[in-house]
Coordinates of C-alpha atoms and ligand atoms in Angstrom, one line a residue:
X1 CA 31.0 12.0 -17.5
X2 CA 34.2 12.1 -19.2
X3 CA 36.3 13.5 -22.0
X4 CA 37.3 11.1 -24.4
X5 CA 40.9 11.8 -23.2
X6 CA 40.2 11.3 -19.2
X7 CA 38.2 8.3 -20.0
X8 CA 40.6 6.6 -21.8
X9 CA 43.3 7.3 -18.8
X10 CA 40.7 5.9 -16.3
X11 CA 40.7 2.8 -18.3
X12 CA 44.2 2.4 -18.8
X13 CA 44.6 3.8 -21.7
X14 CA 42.0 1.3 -23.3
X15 CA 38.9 3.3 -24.5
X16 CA 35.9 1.3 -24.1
X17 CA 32.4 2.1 -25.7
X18 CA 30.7 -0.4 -23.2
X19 CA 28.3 1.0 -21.4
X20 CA 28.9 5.3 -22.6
X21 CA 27.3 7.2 -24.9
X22 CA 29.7 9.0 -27.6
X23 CA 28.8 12.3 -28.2
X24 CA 30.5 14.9 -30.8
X25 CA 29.3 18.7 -30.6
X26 CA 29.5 19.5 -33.9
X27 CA 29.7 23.4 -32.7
X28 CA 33.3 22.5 -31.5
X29 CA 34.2 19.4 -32.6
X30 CA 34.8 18.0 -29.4
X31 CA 33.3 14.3 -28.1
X32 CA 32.5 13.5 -24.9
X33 CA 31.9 9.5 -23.3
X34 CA 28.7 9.5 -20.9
X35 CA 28.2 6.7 -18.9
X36 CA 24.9 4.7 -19.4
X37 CA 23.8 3.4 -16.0
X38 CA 20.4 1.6 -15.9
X39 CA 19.8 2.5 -19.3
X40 CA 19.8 6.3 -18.8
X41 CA 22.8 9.0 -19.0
X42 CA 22.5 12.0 -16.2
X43 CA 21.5 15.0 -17.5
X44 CA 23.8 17.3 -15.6
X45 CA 26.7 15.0 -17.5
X46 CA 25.1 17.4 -20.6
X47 CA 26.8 20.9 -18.5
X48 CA 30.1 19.3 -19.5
X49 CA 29.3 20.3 -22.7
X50 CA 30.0 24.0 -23.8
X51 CA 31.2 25.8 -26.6
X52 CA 33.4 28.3 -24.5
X53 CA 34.3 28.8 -20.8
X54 CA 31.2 31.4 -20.7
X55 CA 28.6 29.0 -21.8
X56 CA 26.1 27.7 -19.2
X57 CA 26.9 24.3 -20.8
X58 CA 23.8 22.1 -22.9
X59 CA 20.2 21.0 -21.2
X60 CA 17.9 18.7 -21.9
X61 CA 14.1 19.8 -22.7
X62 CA 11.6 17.7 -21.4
X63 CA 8.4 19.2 -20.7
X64 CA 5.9 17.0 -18.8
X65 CA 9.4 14.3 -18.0
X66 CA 8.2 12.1 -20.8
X67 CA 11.7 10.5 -21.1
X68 CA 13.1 11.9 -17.5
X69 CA 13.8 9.6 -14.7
X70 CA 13.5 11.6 -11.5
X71 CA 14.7 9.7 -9.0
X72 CA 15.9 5.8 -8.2
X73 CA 13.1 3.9 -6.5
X74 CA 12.4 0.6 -4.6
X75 CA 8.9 1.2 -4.3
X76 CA 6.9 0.1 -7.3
X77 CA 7.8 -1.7 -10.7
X78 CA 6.0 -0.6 -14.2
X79 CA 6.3 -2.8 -17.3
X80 CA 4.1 -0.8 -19.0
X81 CA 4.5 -2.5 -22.6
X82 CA 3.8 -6.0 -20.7
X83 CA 1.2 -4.4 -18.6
X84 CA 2.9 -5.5 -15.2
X85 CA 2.8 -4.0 -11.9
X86 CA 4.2 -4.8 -9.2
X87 CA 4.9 -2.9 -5.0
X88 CA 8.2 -4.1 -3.5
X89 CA 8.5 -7.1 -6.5
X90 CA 5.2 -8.6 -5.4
X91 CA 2.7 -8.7 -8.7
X92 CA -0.3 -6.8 -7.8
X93 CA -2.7 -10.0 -9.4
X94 CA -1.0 -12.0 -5.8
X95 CA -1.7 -8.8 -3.1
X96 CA -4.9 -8.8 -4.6
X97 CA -5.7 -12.2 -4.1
X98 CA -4.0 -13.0 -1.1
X99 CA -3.2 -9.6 0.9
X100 CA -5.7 -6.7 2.5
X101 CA -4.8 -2.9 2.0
X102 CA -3.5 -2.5 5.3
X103 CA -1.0 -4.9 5.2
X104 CA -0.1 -3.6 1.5
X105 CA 0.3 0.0 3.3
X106 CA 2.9 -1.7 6.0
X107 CA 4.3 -3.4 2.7
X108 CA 4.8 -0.2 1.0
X109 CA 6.0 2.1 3.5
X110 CA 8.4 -0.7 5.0
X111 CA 10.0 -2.6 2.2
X112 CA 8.4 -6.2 3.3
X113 CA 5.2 -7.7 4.4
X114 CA 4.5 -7.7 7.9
X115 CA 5.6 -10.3 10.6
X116 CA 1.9 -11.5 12.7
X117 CA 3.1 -9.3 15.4
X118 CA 4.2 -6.0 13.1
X119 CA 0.8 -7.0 11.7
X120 CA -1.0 -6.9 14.9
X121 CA 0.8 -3.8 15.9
X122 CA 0.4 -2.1 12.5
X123 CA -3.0 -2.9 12.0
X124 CA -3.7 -1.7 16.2
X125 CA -1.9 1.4 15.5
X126 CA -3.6 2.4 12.3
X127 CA -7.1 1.7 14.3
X128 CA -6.7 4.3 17.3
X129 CA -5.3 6.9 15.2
X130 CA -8.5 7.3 12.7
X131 CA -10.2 9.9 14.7
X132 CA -9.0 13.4 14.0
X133 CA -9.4 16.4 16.6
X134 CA -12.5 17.8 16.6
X135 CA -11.4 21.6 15.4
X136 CA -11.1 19.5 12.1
X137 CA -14.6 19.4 12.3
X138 CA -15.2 22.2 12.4
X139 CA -12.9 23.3 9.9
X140 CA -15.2 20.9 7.6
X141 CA -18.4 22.6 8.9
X142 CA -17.3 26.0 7.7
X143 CA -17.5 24.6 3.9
X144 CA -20.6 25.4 1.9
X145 CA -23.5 22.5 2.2
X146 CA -22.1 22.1 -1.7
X147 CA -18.5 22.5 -1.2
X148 CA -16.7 19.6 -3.9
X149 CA -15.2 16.5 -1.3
X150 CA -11.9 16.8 -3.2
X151 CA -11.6 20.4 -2.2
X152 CA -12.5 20.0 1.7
X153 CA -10.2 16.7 1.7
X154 CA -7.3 18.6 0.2
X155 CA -7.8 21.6 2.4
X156 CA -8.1 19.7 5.6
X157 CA -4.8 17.1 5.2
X158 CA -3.2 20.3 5.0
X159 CA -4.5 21.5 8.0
X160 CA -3.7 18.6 9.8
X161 CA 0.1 19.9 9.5
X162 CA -1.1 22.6 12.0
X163 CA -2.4 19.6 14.5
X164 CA 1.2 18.1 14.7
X165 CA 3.9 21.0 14.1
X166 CA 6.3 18.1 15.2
X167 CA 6.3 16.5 11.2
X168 CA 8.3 19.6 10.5
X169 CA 11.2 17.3 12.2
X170 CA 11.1 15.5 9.0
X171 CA 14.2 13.6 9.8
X172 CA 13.1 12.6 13.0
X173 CA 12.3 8.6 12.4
X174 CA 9.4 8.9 15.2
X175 CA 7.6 11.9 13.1
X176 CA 7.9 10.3 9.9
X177 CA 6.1 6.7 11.7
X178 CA 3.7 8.8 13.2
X179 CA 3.0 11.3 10.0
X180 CA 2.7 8.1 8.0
X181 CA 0.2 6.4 10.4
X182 CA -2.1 9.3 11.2
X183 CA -2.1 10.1 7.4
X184 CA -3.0 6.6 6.7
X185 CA -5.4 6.1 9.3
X186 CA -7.2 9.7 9.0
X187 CA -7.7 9.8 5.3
X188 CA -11.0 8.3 5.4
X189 CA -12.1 9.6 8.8
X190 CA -12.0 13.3 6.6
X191 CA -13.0 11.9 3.3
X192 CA -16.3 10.3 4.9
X193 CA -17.0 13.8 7.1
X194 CA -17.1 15.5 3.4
X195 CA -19.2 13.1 1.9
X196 CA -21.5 13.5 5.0
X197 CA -21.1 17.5 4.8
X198 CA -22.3 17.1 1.3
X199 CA -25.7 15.4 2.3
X200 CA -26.3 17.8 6.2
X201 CA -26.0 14.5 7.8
X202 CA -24.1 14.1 11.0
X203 CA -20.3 13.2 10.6
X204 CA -19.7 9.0 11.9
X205 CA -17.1 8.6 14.2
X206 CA -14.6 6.0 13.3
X207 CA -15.2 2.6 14.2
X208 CA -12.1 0.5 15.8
X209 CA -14.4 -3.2 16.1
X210 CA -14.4 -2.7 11.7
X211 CA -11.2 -3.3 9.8
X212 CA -10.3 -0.7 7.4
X213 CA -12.4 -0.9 4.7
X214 CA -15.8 -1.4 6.6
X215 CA -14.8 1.2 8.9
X216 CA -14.9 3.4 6.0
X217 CA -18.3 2.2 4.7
X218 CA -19.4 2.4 8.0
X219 CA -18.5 6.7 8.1
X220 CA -20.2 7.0 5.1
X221 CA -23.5 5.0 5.2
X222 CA -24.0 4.4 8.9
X223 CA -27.8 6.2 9.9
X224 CA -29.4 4.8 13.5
X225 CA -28.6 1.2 13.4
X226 CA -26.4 0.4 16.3
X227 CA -23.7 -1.0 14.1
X228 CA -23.3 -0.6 10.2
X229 CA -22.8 -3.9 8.8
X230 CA -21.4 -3.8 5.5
X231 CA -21.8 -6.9 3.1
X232 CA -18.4 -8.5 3.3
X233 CA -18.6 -8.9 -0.8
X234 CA -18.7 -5.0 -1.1
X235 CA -16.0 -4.7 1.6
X236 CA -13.9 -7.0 0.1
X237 CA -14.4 -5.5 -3.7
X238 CA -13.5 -1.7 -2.1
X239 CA -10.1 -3.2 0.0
X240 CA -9.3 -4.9 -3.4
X241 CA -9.5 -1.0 -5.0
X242 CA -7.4 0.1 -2.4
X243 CA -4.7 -2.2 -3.0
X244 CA -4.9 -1.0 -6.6
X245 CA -4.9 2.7 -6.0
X246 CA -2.0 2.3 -3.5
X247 CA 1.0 3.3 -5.2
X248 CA 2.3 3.9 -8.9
X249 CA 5.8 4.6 -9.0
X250 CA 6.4 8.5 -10.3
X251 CA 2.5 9.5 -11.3
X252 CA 1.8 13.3 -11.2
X253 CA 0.5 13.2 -7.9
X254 CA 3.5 11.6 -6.5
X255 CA 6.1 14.0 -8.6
X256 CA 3.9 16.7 -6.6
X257 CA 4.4 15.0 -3.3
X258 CA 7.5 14.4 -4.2
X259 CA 8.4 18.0 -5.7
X260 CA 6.8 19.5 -2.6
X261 CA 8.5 17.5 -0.2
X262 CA 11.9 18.4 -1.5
X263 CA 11.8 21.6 -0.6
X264 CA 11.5 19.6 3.2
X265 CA 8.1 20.9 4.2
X266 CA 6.1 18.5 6.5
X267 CA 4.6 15.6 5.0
X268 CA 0.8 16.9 5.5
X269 CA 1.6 19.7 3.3
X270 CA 3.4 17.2 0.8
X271 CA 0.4 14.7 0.9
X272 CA -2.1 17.8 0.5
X273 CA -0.2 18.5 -2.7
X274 CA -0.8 15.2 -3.8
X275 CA -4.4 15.5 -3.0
X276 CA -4.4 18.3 -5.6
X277 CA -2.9 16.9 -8.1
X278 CA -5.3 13.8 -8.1
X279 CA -8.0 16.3 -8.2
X280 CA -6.9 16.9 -11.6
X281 CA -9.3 15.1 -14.5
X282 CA -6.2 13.8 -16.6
X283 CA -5.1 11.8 -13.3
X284 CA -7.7 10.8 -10.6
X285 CA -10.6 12.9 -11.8
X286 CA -10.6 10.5 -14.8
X287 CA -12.9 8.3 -12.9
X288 CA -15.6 10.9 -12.4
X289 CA -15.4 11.3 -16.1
X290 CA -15.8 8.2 -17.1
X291 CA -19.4 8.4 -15.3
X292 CA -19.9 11.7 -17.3
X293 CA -18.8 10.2 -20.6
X294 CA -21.4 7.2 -20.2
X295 CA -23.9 8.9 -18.6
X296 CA -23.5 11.4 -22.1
X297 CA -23.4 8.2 -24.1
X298 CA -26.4 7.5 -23.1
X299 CA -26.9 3.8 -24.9
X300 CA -25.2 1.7 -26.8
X301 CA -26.8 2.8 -29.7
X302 CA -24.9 6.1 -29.9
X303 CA -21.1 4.2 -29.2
X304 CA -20.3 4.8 -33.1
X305 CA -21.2 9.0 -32.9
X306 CA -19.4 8.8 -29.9
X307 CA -16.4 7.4 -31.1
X308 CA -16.5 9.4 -34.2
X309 CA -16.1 12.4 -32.0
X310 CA -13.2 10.6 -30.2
X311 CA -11.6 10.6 -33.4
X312 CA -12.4 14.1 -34.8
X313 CA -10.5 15.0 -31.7
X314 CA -13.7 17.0 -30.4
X315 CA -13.9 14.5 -27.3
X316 CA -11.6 12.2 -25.3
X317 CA -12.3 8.6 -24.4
X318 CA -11.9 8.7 -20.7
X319 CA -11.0 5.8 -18.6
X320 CA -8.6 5.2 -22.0
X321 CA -5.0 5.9 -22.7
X322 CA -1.7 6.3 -20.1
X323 CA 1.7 7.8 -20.2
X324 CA 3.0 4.1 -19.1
X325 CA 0.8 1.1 -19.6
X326 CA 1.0 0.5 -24.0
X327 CA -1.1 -2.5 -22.9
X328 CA -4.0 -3.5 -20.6
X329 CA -3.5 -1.8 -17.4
X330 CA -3.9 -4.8 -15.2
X331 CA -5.6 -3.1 -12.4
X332 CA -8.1 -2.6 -15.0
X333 CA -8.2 -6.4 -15.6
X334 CA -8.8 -7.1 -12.0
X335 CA -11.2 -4.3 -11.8
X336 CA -13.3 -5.7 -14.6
X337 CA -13.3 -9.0 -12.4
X338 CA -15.0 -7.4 -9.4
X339 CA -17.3 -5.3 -11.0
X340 CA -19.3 -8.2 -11.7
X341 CA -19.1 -9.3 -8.5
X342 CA -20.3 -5.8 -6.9
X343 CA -23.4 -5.6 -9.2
X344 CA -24.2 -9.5 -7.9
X345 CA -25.0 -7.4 -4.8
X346 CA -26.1 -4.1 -6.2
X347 CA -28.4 -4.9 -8.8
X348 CA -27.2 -4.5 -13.0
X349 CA -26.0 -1.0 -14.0
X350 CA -26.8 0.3 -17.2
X351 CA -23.7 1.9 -17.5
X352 CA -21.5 -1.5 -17.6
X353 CA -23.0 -2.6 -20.8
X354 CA -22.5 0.7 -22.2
X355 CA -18.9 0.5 -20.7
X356 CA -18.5 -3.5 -22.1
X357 CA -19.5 -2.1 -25.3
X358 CA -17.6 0.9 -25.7
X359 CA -14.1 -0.8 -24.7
X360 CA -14.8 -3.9 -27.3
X361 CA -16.1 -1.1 -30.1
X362 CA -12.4 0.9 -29.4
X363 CA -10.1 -1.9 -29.1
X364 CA -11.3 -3.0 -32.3
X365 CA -10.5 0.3 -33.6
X366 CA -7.2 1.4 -35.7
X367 CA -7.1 4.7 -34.2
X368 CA -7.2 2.9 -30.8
X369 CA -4.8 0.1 -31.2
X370 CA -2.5 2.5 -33.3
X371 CA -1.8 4.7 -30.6
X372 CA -1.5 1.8 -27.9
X373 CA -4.8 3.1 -26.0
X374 CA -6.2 0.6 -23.7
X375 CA -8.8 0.7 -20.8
X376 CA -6.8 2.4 -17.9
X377 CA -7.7 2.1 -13.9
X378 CA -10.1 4.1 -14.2
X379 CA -12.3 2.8 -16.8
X380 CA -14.1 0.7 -14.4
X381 CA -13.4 1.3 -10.6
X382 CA -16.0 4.6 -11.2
X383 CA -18.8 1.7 -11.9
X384 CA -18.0 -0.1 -8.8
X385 CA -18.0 3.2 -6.4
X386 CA -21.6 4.5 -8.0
X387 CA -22.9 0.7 -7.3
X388 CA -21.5 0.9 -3.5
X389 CA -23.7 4.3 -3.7
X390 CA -20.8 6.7 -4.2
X391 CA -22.1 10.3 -5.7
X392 CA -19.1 11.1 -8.6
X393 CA -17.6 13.8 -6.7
X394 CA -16.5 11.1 -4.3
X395 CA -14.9 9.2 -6.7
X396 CA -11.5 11.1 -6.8
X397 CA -11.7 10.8 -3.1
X398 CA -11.5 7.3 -2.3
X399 CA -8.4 6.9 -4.9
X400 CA -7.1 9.8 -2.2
X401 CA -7.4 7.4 0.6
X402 CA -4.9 4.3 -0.5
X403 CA -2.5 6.5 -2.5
X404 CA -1.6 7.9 0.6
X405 CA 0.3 5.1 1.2
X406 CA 2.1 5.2 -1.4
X407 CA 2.6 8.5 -0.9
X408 CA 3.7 8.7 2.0
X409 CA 6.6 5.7 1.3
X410 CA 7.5 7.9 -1.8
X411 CA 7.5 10.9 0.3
X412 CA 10.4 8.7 3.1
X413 CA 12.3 7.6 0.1
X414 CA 12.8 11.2 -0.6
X415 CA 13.5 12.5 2.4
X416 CA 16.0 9.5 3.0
X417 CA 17.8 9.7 -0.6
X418 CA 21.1 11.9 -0.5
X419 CA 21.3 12.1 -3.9
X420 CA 17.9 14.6 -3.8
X421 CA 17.6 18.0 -3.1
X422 CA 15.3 20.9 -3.9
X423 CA 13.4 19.9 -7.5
X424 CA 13.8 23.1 -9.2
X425 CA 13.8 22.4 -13.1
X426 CA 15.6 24.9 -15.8
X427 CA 13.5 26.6 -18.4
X428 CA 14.2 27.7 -22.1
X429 CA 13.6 32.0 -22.0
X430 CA 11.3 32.7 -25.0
X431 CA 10.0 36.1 -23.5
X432 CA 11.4 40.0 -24.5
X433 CA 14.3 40.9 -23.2
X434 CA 15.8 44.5 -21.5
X435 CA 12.6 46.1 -22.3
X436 CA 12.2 50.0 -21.7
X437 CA 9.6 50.5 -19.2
X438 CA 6.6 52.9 -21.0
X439 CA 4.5 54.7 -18.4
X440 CA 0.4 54.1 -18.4
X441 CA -0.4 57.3 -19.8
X442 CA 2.1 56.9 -22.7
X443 CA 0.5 53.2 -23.6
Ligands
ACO1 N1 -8.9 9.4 -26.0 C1 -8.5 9.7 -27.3 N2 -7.3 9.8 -27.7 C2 -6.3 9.7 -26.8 C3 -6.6 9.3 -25.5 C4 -7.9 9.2 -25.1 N3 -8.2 8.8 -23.9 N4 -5.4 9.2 -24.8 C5 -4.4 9.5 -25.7 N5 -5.0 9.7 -26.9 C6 -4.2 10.0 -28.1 C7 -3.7 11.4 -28.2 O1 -4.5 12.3 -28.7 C8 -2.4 11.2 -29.0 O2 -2.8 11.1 -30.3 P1 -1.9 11.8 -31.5 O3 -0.5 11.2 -31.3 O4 -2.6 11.5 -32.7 O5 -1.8 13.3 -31.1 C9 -1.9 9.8 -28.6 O6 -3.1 9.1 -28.2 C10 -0.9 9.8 -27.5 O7 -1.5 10.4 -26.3 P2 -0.8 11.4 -25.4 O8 -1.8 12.5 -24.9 O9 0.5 11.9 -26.0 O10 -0.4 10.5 -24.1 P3 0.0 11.0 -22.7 O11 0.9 9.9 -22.2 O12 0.5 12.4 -22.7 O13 -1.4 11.0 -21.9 C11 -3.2 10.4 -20.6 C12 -1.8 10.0 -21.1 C13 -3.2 11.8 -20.0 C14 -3.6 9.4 -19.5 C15 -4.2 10.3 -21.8 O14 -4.1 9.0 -22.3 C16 -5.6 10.7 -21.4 O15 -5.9 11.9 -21.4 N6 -6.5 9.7 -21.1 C17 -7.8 10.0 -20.7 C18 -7.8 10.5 -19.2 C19 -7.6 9.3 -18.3 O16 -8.2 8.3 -18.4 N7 -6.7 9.5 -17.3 C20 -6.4 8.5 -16.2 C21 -5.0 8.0 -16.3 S1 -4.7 6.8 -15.1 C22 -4.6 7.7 -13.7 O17 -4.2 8.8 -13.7 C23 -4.9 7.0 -12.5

């Protein structure tokens, strides 16, 4: 930032509103030029700005960073009035056509799609690390028979932090490769063990013939076949939900990966922060509502009471509505696709019409299209995990396992930015002040 006076000398002499923000503080009179870059002017630019030599200088207020950008970012592009997404500039419509999660992961954590042999090294690499030690086990075993997944996934990828003390070398490049394969490669090794806790059946060892997302079905639904043999349809439809889930850019998981991680704790206890934050039912737990919210619906019959509520404010629409998409999400246009496909193999789910209906009842509703609310990820990927037999606690879970790729590349972008450092907002004091302590007896 500079004073009208220095900017004008950097310049030549020549004042230039190009690309600065004028500012006059009408407590002093003073004006001050801030540079635009990107479209946004650095907050700490505002310090500059004081009425005397005492004053702290001016903030911004932003609670919940609705207009904050946190950090810069190669990872994953949001047009969210266009409803356009895309990881490392490829649209998310092509990976999910033409990619698998795994090589999205290698995508995301590496800036490019794999060569055949980073592919056949990534893809070996990811296999022989899914099994975790067995004191993780038992870890899991301690939980009660009832114990929510979320809970026992959360605890135990922060556990895992005591497995390789090493990740505290966070600068190290051969900790961060290994933290980000073990992370990706053991998140559904401990998310199937809690869905199997939750049922007293014995925990499925990974399976390294099965590619990622069989491998996964296999932990959950193999009994005492020799091999679990998952319908390639199903397979396919739950890779394609990774690919979706993988990353999106500064979400309030990743600001708590990323918020955690600055404070350069290991990337287990990052990711585990994540994990919590998912757990949340304004961000992954939306899914699991969604089931709720039809299941309460009940038929199609009752949409318009329903919605009514919606608008009287006594209920949410869940699966609706996102801080960045004004527009279709389109992962929730390629969800829509698959769904269909899923229930070819499943049999028909009452719920879909419900859902069908619902979304066609609100989109042609003022109060909906007003306020930019359309059907988010969420709306429909719940209705694909209850038809591969998912209960809804697992539903949070599985949108655990992909995001920790994205994640984790968040989390080495942080680590590797200099311009970051402990993320420690300011507050605005609204409390007493100098109070005269009163002793119990007096109160
Ligand atoms: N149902 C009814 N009204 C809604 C909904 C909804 N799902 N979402 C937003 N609104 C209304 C708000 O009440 C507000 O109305 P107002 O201006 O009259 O007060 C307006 O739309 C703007 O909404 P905000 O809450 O300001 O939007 P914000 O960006 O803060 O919230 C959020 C986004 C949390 C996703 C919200 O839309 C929501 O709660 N949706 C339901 C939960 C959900 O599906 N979450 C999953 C998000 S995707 C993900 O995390 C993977």
């Amino acid at each position: 930032m500079a004073t009208q006076d220095t900017q004008q000398e950097r310049d030549g002499g020549a004042a230039t509103a190009e690309n600065f923000l004028s500012v006059t503080d009408n407590r002093t009179g003073k004006s001050y030029e801030l540079e635009i870059t990107d479209g946004t002017v650095r907050a700490m630019d505002f310090r500059e700005i004081k009425v005397d030599d005492d004053d702290f200088g001016l903030m911004t207020y932003d609670p919940a960073f609705k207009n904050t950008a946190s950090t810069r970012s190669r990872i994953a592009y949001i047009d969210g009035d266009a409803g356009v997404l895309e990881y490392r500039g490829y649209p998310i419509e092509e990976l999910c056509e033409h990619s698998n999660y795994l090589e999205v992961a290698y995508l995301l954590i590496y800036g490019e799609l794999p060569t055949e042999e980073q592919w056949g090294a990534w893809e070996h690499e990811i296999t022989h690390h899914t099994y975790v030690h067995e004191n993780i086990k038992k870890l899991m075993e301690g939980f009660r028979y009832d114990a929510h997944p979320m809970g026992m996934l959360l605890s135990t990828v922060g556990a895992l932090s005591t497995f390789y003390p090493g990740a505290n070398n966070i600068t190290d490049d051969d900790e961060q490769r290994m933290a980000a394969v073990r992370l990706i490669a053991k998140m559904p090794t401990l998310a199937a063990f809690a869905y199997r806790h939750n049922l007293g059946l014995p925990y499925v060892y990974p399976d390294n013939d099965l590619g990622y997302a069989e491998n996964f079905l296999s932990m959950l639904f193999k009994m005492a076949e020799w091999k679990y043999d998952a319908d390639p349809r199903l397979a396919r439809a739950l890779d394609v939900l990774f690919i979706l889930h993988a990353d999106h850019e500064q979400n309030a998981s990743t600001n708590a990966v990323r918020g955690v991680g600055s404070t350069q704790v290991d990337p287990y206890s990052a990711v585990a922060a994540g994990v919590s934050a998912l757990y949340g039912p304004l961000h992954g737990g939306a899914n699991e509502q969604v089931l709720r919210m039809l299941d309460r619906i009940g038929s199609t019959d009752n949409i318009p009471d329903f919605l009514e509520g919606v608008k009287n404010r006594e209920e949410r629409l869940m699966g609706f509505g996102h801080r960045v998409y004004k527009n279709y999400d389109p992962r929730a246009r390629i969800i829509k696709r698959h769904v269909d496909e899923v229930l070819e193999v499943t049999g028909k789910s009452p719920k879909l019409e419900i859902a069908v209906e619902l979304e066609k009842r609100a989109l042609d509703d003022e109060f909906f299209t007003e306020r930019k609310l359309y059907p988010n990820v969420d709306y429909y990927s719940g209705l694909i995990y209850e038809a591969l037999g998912m209960p809804t606690e697992m539903f949070t879970v599985i949108f655990a396992i992909p995001r920790t790729s994205g994640w984790v590349a968040q989390w080495l972008e942080l680590v590797q930015d200099d311009e970051q450092a402990i993320a420690r907002p300011r507050q605005i004091y609204d409390g007493e002040r100098e109070r005269e302590y009163v002793g119990l007896e007096e109160r």
